[in-house]
XYZ file of C-alpha atoms in Angstrom:
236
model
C 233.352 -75.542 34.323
C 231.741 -75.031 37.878
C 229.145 -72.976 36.843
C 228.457 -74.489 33.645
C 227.549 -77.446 35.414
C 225.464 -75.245 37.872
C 223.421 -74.215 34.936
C 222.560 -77.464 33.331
C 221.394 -78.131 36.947
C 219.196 -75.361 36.972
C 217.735 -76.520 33.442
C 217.482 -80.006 34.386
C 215.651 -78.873 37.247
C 213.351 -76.716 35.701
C 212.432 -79.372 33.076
C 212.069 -82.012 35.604
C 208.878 -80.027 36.836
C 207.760 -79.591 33.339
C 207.739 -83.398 33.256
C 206.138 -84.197 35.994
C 202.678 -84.048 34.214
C 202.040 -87.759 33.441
C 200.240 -89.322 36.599
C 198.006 -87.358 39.194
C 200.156 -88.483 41.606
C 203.385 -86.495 39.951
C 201.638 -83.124 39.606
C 204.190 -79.966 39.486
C 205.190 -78.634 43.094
C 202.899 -81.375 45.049
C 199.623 -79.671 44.640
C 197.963 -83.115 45.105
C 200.462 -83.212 48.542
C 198.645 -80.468 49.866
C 195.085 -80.866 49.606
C 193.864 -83.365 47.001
C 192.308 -82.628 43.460
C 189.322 -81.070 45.416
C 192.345 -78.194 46.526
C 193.289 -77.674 42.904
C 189.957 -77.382 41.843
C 189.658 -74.605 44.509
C 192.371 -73.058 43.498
C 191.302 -72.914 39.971
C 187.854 -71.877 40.666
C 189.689 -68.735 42.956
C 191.953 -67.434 39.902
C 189.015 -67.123 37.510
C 187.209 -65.406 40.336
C 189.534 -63.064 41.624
C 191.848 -62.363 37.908
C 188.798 -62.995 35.660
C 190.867 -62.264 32.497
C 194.391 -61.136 31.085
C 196.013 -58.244 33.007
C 193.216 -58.008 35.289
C 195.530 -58.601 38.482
C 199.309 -59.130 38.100
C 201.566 -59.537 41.524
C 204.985 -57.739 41.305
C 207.581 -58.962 43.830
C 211.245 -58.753 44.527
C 213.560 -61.610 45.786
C 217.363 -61.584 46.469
C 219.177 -64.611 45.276
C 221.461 -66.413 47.402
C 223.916 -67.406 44.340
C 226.547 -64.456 44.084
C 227.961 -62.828 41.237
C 231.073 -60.905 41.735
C 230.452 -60.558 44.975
C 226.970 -59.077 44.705
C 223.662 -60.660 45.798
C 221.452 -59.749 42.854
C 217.708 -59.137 43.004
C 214.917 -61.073 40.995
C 211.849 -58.408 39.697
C 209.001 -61.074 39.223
C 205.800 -60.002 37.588
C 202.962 -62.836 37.523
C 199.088 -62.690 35.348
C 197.163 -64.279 38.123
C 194.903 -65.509 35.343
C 197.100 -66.866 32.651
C 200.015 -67.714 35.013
C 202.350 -65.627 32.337
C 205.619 -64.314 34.127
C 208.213 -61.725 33.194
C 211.398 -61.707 35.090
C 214.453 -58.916 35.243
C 217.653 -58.654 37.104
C 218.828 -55.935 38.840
C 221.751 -55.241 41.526
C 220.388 -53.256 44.102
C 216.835 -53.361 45.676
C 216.079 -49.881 44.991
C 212.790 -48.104 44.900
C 214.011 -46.580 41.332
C 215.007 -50.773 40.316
C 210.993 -50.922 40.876
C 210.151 -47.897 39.064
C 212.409 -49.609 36.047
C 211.038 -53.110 36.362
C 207.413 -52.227 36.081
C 207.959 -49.990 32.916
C 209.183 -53.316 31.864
C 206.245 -55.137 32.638
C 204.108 -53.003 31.158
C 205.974 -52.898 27.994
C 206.220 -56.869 27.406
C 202.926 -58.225 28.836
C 201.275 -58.902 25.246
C 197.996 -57.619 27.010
C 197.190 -53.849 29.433
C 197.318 -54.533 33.056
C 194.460 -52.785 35.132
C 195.947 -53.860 38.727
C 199.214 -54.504 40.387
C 199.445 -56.161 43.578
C 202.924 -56.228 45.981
C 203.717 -56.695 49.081
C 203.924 -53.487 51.550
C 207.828 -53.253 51.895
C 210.480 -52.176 50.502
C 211.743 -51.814 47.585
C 208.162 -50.611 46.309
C 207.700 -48.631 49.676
C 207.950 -48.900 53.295
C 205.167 -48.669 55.604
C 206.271 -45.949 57.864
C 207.318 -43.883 54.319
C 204.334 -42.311 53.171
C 205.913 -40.146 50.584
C 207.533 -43.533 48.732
C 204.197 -45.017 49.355
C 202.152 -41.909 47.457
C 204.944 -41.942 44.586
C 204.592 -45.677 43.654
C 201.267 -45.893 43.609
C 200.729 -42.318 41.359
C 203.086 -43.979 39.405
C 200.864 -46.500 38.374
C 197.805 -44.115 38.381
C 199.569 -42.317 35.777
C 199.940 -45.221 33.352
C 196.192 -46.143 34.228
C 197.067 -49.212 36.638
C 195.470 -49.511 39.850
C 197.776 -50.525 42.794
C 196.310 -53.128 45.655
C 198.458 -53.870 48.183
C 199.319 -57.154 50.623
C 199.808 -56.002 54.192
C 200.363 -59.946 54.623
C 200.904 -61.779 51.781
C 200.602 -65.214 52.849
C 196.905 -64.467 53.725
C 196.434 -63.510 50.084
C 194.302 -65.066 47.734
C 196.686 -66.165 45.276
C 200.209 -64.941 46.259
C 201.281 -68.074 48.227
C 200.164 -69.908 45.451
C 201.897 -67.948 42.696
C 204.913 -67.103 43.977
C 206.313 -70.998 43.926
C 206.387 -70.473 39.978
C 209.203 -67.187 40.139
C 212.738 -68.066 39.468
C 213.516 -66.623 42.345
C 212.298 -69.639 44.199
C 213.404 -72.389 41.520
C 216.599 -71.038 41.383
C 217.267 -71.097 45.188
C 220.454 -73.406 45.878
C 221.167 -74.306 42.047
C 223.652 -72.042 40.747
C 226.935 -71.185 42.714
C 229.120 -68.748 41.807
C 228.361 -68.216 38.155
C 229.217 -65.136 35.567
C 225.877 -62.242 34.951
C 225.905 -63.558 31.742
C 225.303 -67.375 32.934
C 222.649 -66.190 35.175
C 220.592 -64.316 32.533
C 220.898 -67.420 30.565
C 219.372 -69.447 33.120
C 216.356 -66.549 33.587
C 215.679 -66.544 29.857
C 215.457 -70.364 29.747
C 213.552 -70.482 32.587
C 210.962 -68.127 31.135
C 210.754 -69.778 27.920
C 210.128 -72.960 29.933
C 207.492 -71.582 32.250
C 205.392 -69.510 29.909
C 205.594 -71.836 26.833
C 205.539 -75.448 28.138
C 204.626 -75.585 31.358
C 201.435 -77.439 32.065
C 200.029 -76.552 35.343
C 197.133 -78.400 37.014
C 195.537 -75.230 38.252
C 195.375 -74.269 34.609
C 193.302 -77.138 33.667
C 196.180 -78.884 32.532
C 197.559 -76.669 30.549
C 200.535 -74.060 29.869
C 200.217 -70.316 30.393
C 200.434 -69.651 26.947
C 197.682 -72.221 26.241
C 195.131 -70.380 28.790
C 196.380 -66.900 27.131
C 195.014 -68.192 23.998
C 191.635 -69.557 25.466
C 190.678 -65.588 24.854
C 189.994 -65.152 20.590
C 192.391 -61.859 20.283
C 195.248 -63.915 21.818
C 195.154 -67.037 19.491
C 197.551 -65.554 16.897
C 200.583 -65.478 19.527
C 202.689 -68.481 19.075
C 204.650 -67.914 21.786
C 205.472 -65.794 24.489
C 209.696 -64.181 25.226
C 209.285 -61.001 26.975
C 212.916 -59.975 26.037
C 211.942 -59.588 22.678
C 208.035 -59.325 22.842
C 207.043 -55.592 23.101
C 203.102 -54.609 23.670
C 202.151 -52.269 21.539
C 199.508 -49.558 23.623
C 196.268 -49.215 22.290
């Protein structure tokens, strides 16, 4: 009953942002809070700069959640388009450098577009600084499936990670579901997803969802809508 509860919470919460859309002064997450329009605008102006279209830059980060599950601390695998704002989530239970290995085959699989550039963080579980062997593995890794790899040394001084990184359900999750079965907490992932990617409307998007800016390219406008647990990209 507990956790059932927990997870309409989560929902609730998530749909709460979606409808805070209606007055300038209601805009998702506070943007206006922390700068104005004239910091949105900046924003906006930065992401077609610096992730001019589709795949061009995606972040890939990894985030433990506080809410157990059987006693375990699971791990979040985020994967954001900076351009688009698209975002493909996976579970895992431990924050290995193989969970990594698995989550970006993933990615690559279900974006409905090729990435040329993934950006993380310089830690663990991708690699650790003082491991240059990990380091060297991840990033021929990529190489291999023609993706460059950038990486943030300190993310908060990034162009777009501080900003991106509020939208993973790692963060909007944080606090809202307590003690609640794998299964529950999948269902709350996939919702969220569907949510994010689908309806969404983001100021920094012009107003408008993920899936809306995905189609503001012509070879995108045939894709309805966007589940990447059962969307699979078919390589060119």
């Amino acid at each position: 009953m507990q956790s059932s509860q927990n997870l309409r919470s989560l929902q609730s919460h998530i749909l709460g942002h979606q409808n805070e859309k209606s007055a300038p002064t209601t805009l998702p997450w506070s943007e206006l809070g922390q700068g104005g329009l004239g910091r949105v605008a900046q924003r906006r102006s930065i992401v077609d700069l610096v992730a001019p279209t589709p795949g061009f830059l995606v972040y890939v980060e990894s985030t433990k959640l506080s809410n157990q599950v059987n006693e375990i601390e699971p791990m979040v695998f985020s994967a954001i388009d900076a351009n688009t704002h698209l975002q493909i989530a996976r579970l895992y239970l431990t924050p290995s450098f193989a969970s990594a290995i698995d989550f970006v085959e993933f990615a690559l699989s279900r974006f409905p577009f090729p990435i040329l550039q993934i950006r993380t963080a310089d830690e663990a579980p991708f690699y650790l600084s003082s491991n240059l062997p990990t380091r060297q593995r991840f990033s021929e890794f990529l190489q291999a499936r023609m993706v460059n790899h950038s990486v943030m040394s300190r993310p908060l001084h990034d162009e777009l990670y501080p900003h991106l990184s509020k939208f993973t359900f790692a963060r909007m999750a944080a606090g809202t579901l307590n003690r609640i079965s794998s299964d529950e907490l999948m269902e709350g992932l996939s919702s969220y997803l569907l949510i994010h990617n689908n309806y969404r409307e983001l100021p920094v998007l012009q107003g408008r969802t993920p899936l809306q800016k995905l189609h503001s390219f012509e070879r995108f406008k045939q894709l309805y809508s966007f589940d990447p647990f059962t969307y699979v990209f078919q390589r060119g």
